[in-house]
mmCIF file of C-alpha atoms in Angstrom:
data_model
loop_
_atom_site.group_PDB
_atom_site.id
_atom_site.type_symbol
_atom_site.label_atom_id
_atom_site.label_comp_id
_atom_site.label_asym_id
_atom_site.label_seq_id
_atom_site.Cartn_x
_atom_site.Cartn_y
_atom_site.Cartn_z
ATOM 1 C CA MET W 1 14.609 8.572 -20.294
ATOM 2 C CA ILE W 2 11.488 6.447 -20.179
ATOM 3 C CA ALA W 3 10.379 4.387 -17.175
ATOM 4 C CA ILE W 4 8.040 1.377 -17.386
ATOM 5 C CA ILE W 5 6.595 0.263 -14.119
ATOM 6 C CA THR W 6 5.440 -3.183 -12.906
ATOM 7 C CA ALA W 7 4.947 -4.355 -9.433
ATOM 8 C CA ALA W 8 6.297 -7.462 -7.628
ATOM 9 C CA PHE W 9 5.433 -8.410 -4.015
ATOM 10 C CA VAL W 10 7.696 -10.329 -1.752
ATOM 11 C CA HIS W 11 6.710 -11.592 1.762
ATOM 12 C CA PHE W 12 8.817 -12.990 4.549
ATOM 13 C CA THR W 13 8.368 -15.347 7.482
ATOM 14 C CA PHE W 14 5.317 -17.519 6.952
ATOM 15 C CA ILE W 15 2.594 -18.011 9.409
ATOM 16 C CA SER W 16 -0.903 -19.434 9.030
ATOM 17 C CA GLY W 17 -3.189 -16.552 7.921
ATOM 18 C CA SER W 18 -5.785 -15.435 5.501
ATOM 19 C CA HIS W 19 -5.871 -16.509 1.898
ATOM 20 C CA PHE W 20 -3.957 -13.931 -0.156
ATOM 21 C CA ASN W 21 -0.184 -13.764 -0.148
ATOM 22 C CA GLY W 22 0.639 -11.263 -3.017
ATOM 23 C CA GLY W 23 1.796 -11.746 -6.550
ATOM 24 C CA THR W 24 3.123 -10.091 -9.760
ATOM 25 C CA ILE W 25 1.615 -8.780 -13.027
ATOM 26 C CA THR W 26 3.642 -8.419 -16.228
ATOM 27 C CA TRP W 27 2.950 -8.241 -19.931
ATOM 28 C CA HIS W 28 4.786 -8.362 -23.251
ATOM 29 C CA PRO W 29 3.909 -8.486 -26.993
ATOM 30 C CA THR W 30 2.663 -12.051 -27.852
ATOM 31 C CA ASP W 31 5.074 -12.009 -30.738
ATOM 32 C CA PHE W 32 8.196 -9.903 -29.839
ATOM 33 C CA ASN W 33 9.020 -9.342 -33.571
ATOM 34 C CA ASP W 34 5.453 -8.177 -34.401
ATOM 35 C CA THR W 35 5.323 -4.387 -35.252
ATOM 36 C CA SER W 36 1.799 -4.147 -36.398
ATOM 37 C CA ASN W 37 -0.895 -1.739 -34.969
ATOM 38 C CA PRO W 38 -2.963 -2.934 -33.112
ATOM 39 C CA ILE W 39 -0.898 -5.700 -31.630
ATOM 40 C CA ASN W 40 -1.639 -8.734 -29.389
ATOM 41 C CA ILE W 41 -0.258 -8.338 -25.894
ATOM 42 C CA THR W 42 0.011 -11.160 -23.507
ATOM 43 C CA ILE W 43 -0.674 -10.279 -19.820
ATOM 44 C CA THR W 44 0.488 -12.703 -17.171
ATOM 45 C CA GLN W 45 -0.831 -12.724 -13.561
ATOM 46 C CA THR W 46 1.001 -14.809 -10.914
ATOM 47 C CA TYR W 47 -0.517 -15.000 -7.408
ATOM 48 C CA SER W 48 0.348 -16.874 -4.158
ATOM 49 C CA TRP W 49 -2.365 -18.056 -1.659
ATOM 50 C CA THR W 50 -2.451 -19.755 1.665
ATOM 51 C CA PHE W 51 -2.748 -23.515 1.340
ATOM 52 C CA GLY W 52 -5.636 -24.874 3.113
ATOM 53 C CA LYS W 53 -7.705 -21.948 2.288
ATOM 54 C CA VAL W 54 -7.103 -21.673 -1.444
ATOM 55 C CA ASN W 55 -6.055 -25.221 -2.767
ATOM 56 C CA CYS W 56 -4.484 -27.101 -5.646
ATOM 57 C CA THR W 57 -3.788 -30.865 -6.075
ATOM 58 C CA ASN W 58 -1.153 -32.436 -8.381
ATOM 59 C CA ALA W 59 -3.996 -33.509 -10.660
ATOM 60 C CA MET W 60 -5.235 -29.962 -10.902
ATOM 61 C CA ILE W 61 -1.785 -28.885 -11.800
ATOM 62 C CA THR W 62 -1.494 -31.454 -14.456
ATOM 63 C CA ASN W 63 -4.926 -30.572 -15.893
ATOM 64 C CA HIS W 64 -4.270 -26.774 -15.691
ATOM 65 C CA SER W 65 -7.427 -26.462 -13.566
ATOM 66 C CA ASN W 66 -8.396 -23.252 -11.891
ATOM 67 C CA ILE W 67 -7.673 -23.001 -8.150
ATOM 68 C CA ASN W 68 -10.106 -24.229 -5.648
ATOM 69 C CA TYR W 69 -11.085 -20.928 -4.086
ATOM 70 C CA GLY W 70 -13.088 -22.447 -1.183
ATOM 71 C CA THR W 71 -15.225 -20.052 0.637
ATOM 72 C CA TYR W 72 -13.737 -16.877 -1.125
ATOM 73 C CA SER W 73 -16.641 -16.472 -3.398
ATOM 74 C CA THR W 74 -15.408 -13.100 -4.990
ATOM 75 C CA ILE W 75 -12.408 -14.680 -6.650
ATOM 76 C CA PRO W 76 -14.280 -15.978 -9.745
ATOM 77 C CA THR W 77 -15.665 -12.524 -10.482
ATOM 78 C CA ASP W 78 -12.577 -10.438 -9.479
ATOM 79 C CA THR W 79 -10.973 -8.682 -12.393
ATOM 80 C CA LEU W 80 -7.813 -7.128 -13.486
ATOM 81 C CA THR W 81 -9.182 -3.554 -14.095
ATOM 82 C CA CYS W 82 -7.817 -0.391 -15.660
ATOM 83 C CA ILE W 83 -7.657 2.168 -12.885
ATOM 84 C CA SER W 84 -5.976 5.174 -14.493
ATOM 85 C CA PRO W 85 -6.274 6.699 -16.985
ATOM 86 C CA CYS W 86 -8.940 4.687 -18.757
ATOM 87 C CA ASN W 87 -10.112 6.305 -21.948
ATOM 88 C CA THR W 88 -11.091 3.342 -24.096
ATOM 89 C CA GLY W 89 -12.412 5.495 -27.038
ATOM 90 C CA SER W 90 -11.094 5.465 -30.568
ATOM 91 C CA SER W 91 -8.581 8.075 -29.666
ATOM 92 C CA GLY W 92 -8.072 7.027 -26.075
ATOM 93 C CA ASN W 93 -5.016 5.883 -24.105
ATOM 94 C CA ALA W 94 -6.548 2.356 -23.255
ATOM 95 C CA ARG W 95 -7.972 1.378 -26.614
ATOM 96 C CA GLY W 96 -8.704 -2.265 -26.841
ATOM 97 C CA TYR W 97 -8.442 -3.133 -23.097
ATOM 98 C CA THR W 98 -11.369 -4.653 -21.347
ATOM 99 C CA SER W 99 -11.143 -6.062 -17.730
ATOM 100 C CA THR W 100 -10.125 -9.612 -17.579
ATOM 101 C CA HIS W 101 -10.717 -12.102 -14.789
ATOM 102 C CA ILE W 102 -8.001 -12.938 -12.245
ATOM 103 C CA ILE W 103 -8.954 -16.481 -11.278
ATOM 104 C CA PRO W 104 -5.705 -18.417 -12.222
ATOM 105 C CA GLN W 105 -4.748 -22.010 -12.940
ATOM 106 C CA CYS W 106 -2.845 -24.187 -10.436
ATOM 107 C CA THR W 107 0.915 -24.078 -11.110
ATOM 108 C CA ASP W 108 2.396 -25.402 -7.816
ATOM 109 C CA THR W 109 1.481 -26.355 -4.290
ATOM 110 C CA ASN W 110 3.529 -26.843 -1.149
ATOM 111 C CA PRO W 111 1.645 -27.902 1.890
ATOM 112 C CA ILE W 112 4.820 -27.832 4.025
ATOM 113 C CA MET W 113 5.476 -24.156 3.115
ATOM 114 C CA GLY W 114 1.722 -23.612 3.237
ATOM 115 C CA THR W 115 1.338 -22.089 -0.290
ATOM 116 C CA THR W 116 -0.522 -22.487 -3.415
ATOM 117 C CA ILE W 117 0.996 -20.869 -6.506
ATOM 118 C CA SER W 118 -1.111 -20.008 -9.563
ATOM 119 C CA GLN W 119 -0.852 -18.106 -12.883
ATOM 120 C CA ARG W 120 -3.044 -17.147 -15.841
ATOM 121 C CA THR W 121 -2.277 -15.422 -19.148
ATOM 122 C CA ASP W 122 -4.699 -13.529 -21.355
ATOM 123 C CA THR W 123 -4.167 -11.903 -24.816
ATOM 124 C CA LYS W 124 -5.501 -8.358 -25.473
ATOM 125 C CA LEU W 125 -5.407 -6.581 -28.705
ATOM 126 C CA LEU W 126 -4.075 -3.073 -27.928
ATOM 127 C CA TYR W 127 -2.845 -0.063 -29.891
ATOM 128 C CA VAL W 128 0.455 1.830 -30.194
ATOM 129 C CA ASN W 129 0.903 4.475 -27.538
ATOM 130 C CA ASP W 130 -1.775 3.010 -25.265
ATOM 131 C CA ASN W 131 -0.619 3.973 -21.751
ATOM 132 C CA PHE W 132 -2.578 3.006 -18.694
ATOM 133 C CA THR W 133 -2.386 1.172 -15.339
ATOM 134 C CA VAL W 134 -4.100 -2.115 -14.591
ATOM 135 C CA ALA W 135 -4.517 -3.616 -10.964
ATOM 136 C CA TYR W 136 -5.833 -6.380 -9.056
ATOM 137 C CA GLN W 137 -7.401 -4.660 -5.943
ATOM 138 C CA SER W 138 -9.054 -6.539 -3.026
ATOM 139 C CA ALA W 139 -12.684 -6.651 -2.556
ATOM 140 C CA SER W 140 -14.477 -7.461 0.710
ATOM 141 C CA PRO W 141 -13.789 -9.762 2.418
ATOM 142 C CA TYR W 142 -10.191 -8.460 1.993
ATOM 143 C CA ALA W 143 -8.329 -11.329 3.733
ATOM 144 C CA TRP W 144 -4.731 -10.280 3.449
ATOM 145 C CA LEU W 145 -2.663 -12.524 5.626
ATOM 146 C CA PRO W 146 -2.136 -11.005 9.020
ATOM 147 C CA LEU W 147 0.984 -8.665 8.708
ATOM 148 C CA ALA W 148 3.464 -7.598 11.293
ATOM 149 C CA GLY W 149 2.616 -4.030 12.580
ATOM 150 C CA SER W 150 -0.710 -2.259 12.470
ATOM 151 C CA THR W 151 -2.151 -3.755 9.285
ATOM 152 C CA THR W 152 -4.351 -6.791 9.840
ATOM 153 C CA ALA W 153 -6.116 -9.322 7.613
ATOM 154 C CA SER W 154 -8.598 -6.505 6.804
ATOM 155 C CA ALA W 155 -5.949 -4.676 4.754
ATOM 156 C CA GLN W 156 -6.745 -3.875 1.275
ATOM 157 C CA TRP W 157 -4.173 -4.867 -1.468
ATOM 158 C CA SER W 158 -3.383 -3.395 -4.840
ATOM 159 C CA ILE W 159 -1.007 -5.075 -7.247
ATOM 160 C CA ALA W 160 -0.587 -2.932 -10.365
ATOM 161 C CA SER W 161 1.210 -2.764 -13.661
ATOM 162 C CA ASN W 162 1.673 0.169 -16.150
ATOM 163 C CA ILE W 163 0.998 -0.823 -19.684
ATOM 164 C CA ASP W 164 3.002 1.619 -21.893
ATOM 165 C CA LEU W 165 2.795 0.387 -25.425
ATOM 166 C CA TYR W 166 5.139 2.457 -27.511
ATOM 167 C CA LEU W 167 7.492 1.583 -30.377
ATOM 168 C CA ARG W 168 11.094 1.773 -29.250
ATOM 169 C CA PRO W 169 13.930 3.324 -31.288
ATOM 170 C CA ASP W 170 14.763 -0.042 -32.623
ATOM 171 C CA GLY W 171 11.284 -0.279 -34.111
ATOM 172 C CA TYR W 172 9.908 -2.941 -31.741
ATOM 173 C CA TYR W 173 7.244 -2.640 -29.037
ATOM 174 C CA ASN W 174 8.140 -2.112 -25.436
ATOM 175 C CA SER W 175 7.500 -4.873 -22.914
ATOM 176 C CA ALA W 176 7.309 -4.956 -19.100
ATOM 177 C CA PRO W 177 10.216 -6.147 -16.827
ATOM 178 C CA LEU W 178 9.760 -9.506 -14.956
ATOM 179 C CA ALA W 179 10.341 -10.210 -11.357
ATOM 180 C CA THR W 180 10.239 -13.971 -10.578
ATOM 181 C CA MET W 181 10.394 -14.136 -6.846
ATOM 182 C CA MET W 182 7.203 -15.441 -5.199
ATOM 183 C CA SER W 183 6.179 -15.246 -1.562
ATOM 184 C CA PRO W 184 6.758 -16.420 1.103
ATOM 185 C CA LEU W 185 10.423 -16.459 1.952
ATOM 186 C CA ASN W 186 11.619 -17.543 5.448
ATOM 187 C CA ILE W 187 14.119 -15.419 7.224
ATOM 188 C CA PRO W 188 15.550 -16.098 10.769
ATOM 189 C CA LYS W 189 14.977 -13.664 13.590
ATOM 190 C CA ASN W 190 17.526 -11.025 14.475
ATOM 191 C CA ILE W 191 19.971 -12.154 11.617
ATOM 192 C CA GLN W 192 20.518 -9.759 8.711
ATOM 193 C CA GLN W 193 19.587 -11.222 5.385
ATOM 194 C CA ILE W 194 20.710 -9.972 1.882
ATOM 195 C CA ILE W 195 18.134 -10.937 -0.634
ATOM 196 C CA ASN W 196 18.596 -10.416 -4.384
ATOM 197 C CA ILE W 197 15.297 -9.991 -6.117
ATOM 198 C CA PRO W 198 15.521 -11.706 -9.615
ATOM 199 C CA VAL W 199 14.556 -9.395 -12.315
ATOM 200 C CA SER W 200 14.848 -9.569 -16.107
ATOM 201 C CA ASP W 201 13.731 -7.712 -19.226
ATOM 202 C CA ALA W 202 13.097 -8.859 -22.762
ATOM 203 C CA ASN W 203 14.551 -5.485 -24.126
ATOM 204 C CA ASP W 204 17.757 -5.634 -22.062
ATOM 205 C CA ASP W 205 16.940 -2.260 -20.535
ATOM 206 C CA ASP W 206 18.348 -0.869 -17.347
ATOM 207 C CA LEU W 207 16.257 -2.283 -14.422
ATOM 208 C CA ARG W 208 15.926 -0.676 -10.987
ATOM 209 C CA CYS W 209 13.795 -1.293 -7.969
ATOM 210 C CA ARG W 210 12.121 1.060 -5.538
ATOM 211 C CA TRP W 211 9.503 0.866 -2.763
ATOM 212 C CA ALA W 212 5.875 0.840 -3.916
ATOM 213 C CA SER W 213 3.978 3.806 -2.745
ATOM 214 C CA GLY W 214 0.311 5.057 -2.746
ATOM 215 C CA SER W 215 -2.944 3.220 -2.862
ATOM 216 C CA THR W 216 -2.488 2.112 -6.529
ATOM 217 C CA GLU W 217 0.749 0.391 -6.017
ATOM 218 C CA CYS W 218 0.359 -1.136 -2.473
ATOM 219 C CA GLY W 219 -3.005 -0.573 -0.949
ATOM 220 C CA ASP W 220 -2.663 -0.892 2.700
ATOM 221 C CA ALA W 221 0.592 -2.785 2.665
ATOM 222 C CA CYS W 222 2.747 0.180 1.779
ATOM 223 C CA PRO W 223 6.180 0.282 3.466
ATOM 224 C CA SER W 224 5.981 2.087 6.840
ATOM 225 C CA ALA W 225 7.901 2.084 10.159
ATOM 226 C CA SER W 226 5.096 -0.075 11.735
ATOM 227 C CA LEU W 227 4.986 -2.642 8.905
ATOM 228 C CA ILE W 228 8.593 -3.485 8.075
ATOM 229 C CA PRO W 229 11.674 -3.721 10.487
ATOM 230 C CA ALA W 230 13.821 -0.682 11.088
ATOM 231 C CA ASN W 231 16.903 -0.338 8.878
ATOM 232 C CA THR W 232 15.423 -2.331 6.103
ATOM 233 C CA VAL W 233 16.913 -1.158 2.932
ATOM 234 C CA LEU W 234 15.864 -1.662 -0.770
ATOM 235 C CA TYR W 235 18.675 -0.754 -3.240
ATOM 236 C CA SER W 236 18.078 0.383 -6.696
ATOM 237 C CA ASN W 237 19.848 -2.843 -7.950
ATOM 238 C CA CYS W 238 16.978 -4.827 -6.456
ATOM 239 C CA THR W 239 18.835 -6.027 -3.435
ATOM 240 C CA LEU W 240 17.015 -6.149 -0.114
ATOM 241 C CA MET W 241 18.669 -5.915 3.246
ATOM 242 C CA ILE W 242 16.322 -6.952 6.105
ATOM 243 C CA THR W 243 16.520 -8.223 9.678
ATOM 244 C CA GLY W 244 13.368 -9.730 11.057
ATOM 245 C CA THR W 245 12.673 -8.778 14.596
ATOM 246 C CA LEU W 246 9.620 -10.840 15.356
ATOM 247 C CA ALA W 247 9.161 -14.528 15.456
ATOM 248 C CA ASP W 248 6.249 -16.001 13.475
ATOM 249 C CA ALA W 249 5.566 -12.693 11.796
ATOM 250 C CA TYR W 250 4.725 -11.745 8.200
ATOM 251 C CA TYR W 251 6.331 -8.643 6.527
ATOM 252 C CA ALA W 252 4.893 -7.272 3.315
ATOM 253 C CA ILE W 253 7.718 -6.076 0.993
ATOM 254 C CA PRO W 254 5.950 -4.189 -1.957
ATOM 255 C CA VAL W 255 8.549 -3.473 -4.652
ATOM 256 C CA VAL W 256 8.172 -1.746 -7.921
ATOM 257 C CA VAL W 257 10.484 -2.777 -10.856
ATOM 258 C CA MET W 258 11.204 0.094 -13.243
ATOM 259 C CA LYS W 259 13.028 0.000 -16.499
ATOM 260 C CA PHE W 260 14.859 2.729 -18.298
ATOM 261 C CA PHE W 261 16.497 3.184 -21.691
ATOM 262 C CA PHE W 262 18.460 6.379 -22.656
ATOM 263 C CA LEU W 263 18.385 8.040 -25.909
ATOM 264 C CA THR W 264 21.892 9.201 -26.899
ATOM 265 C CA GLY W 265 22.955 11.050 -30.054
#
């Protein structure tokens, strides 16, 4: 059994806050039929921001312009960085990877919901059996939006994806699963909600969800009794059961999507 991990973040109940709302990172062979070594890999970063702090216009969306990052001057230099393990030498596990910028292009804006959605894609020439984790981790000022519970806007974030580039038994390269839900989602107070997180996989492998854990996967927004409502349940089939208990509060729901395939004989 082999598990490939990528992270998708979902947030609930929008209020005005700081500029970062979470996102997803995924990757796949640029040409799914390519079996060469090295091989071009496309990495896609998708992020949600607070409208009014990070902005896009319809013209910027049409022209594929970068987001207007306002006063958040670190965004143009922030990078998607290899964090573990990161041997880029000729026999290393991360050959070919160099840090890439995170500043994305405008894809959608919704002033009513208060969101700016953005995405960027980059191509990296990587090697068979490369296996490493990349992450977008916050730099000062941290500026997570204020979250319910003890975590404030100073909380650090970490959105990660494991790149495990092996040849599958069918002779093709592996790819990461994809979660397409973006924050925020609105939920009513004190009414249980059942939310199906949409996930898919180019290899048609078995997909399962679990809570993110540890500083690499969720930074300071990891699930805890102080950050998410009691009795919140994340099922392995990527269904979330949640009852919001606070009005005008933000809950961070850090989810890891895993994929499995089973060798039988």
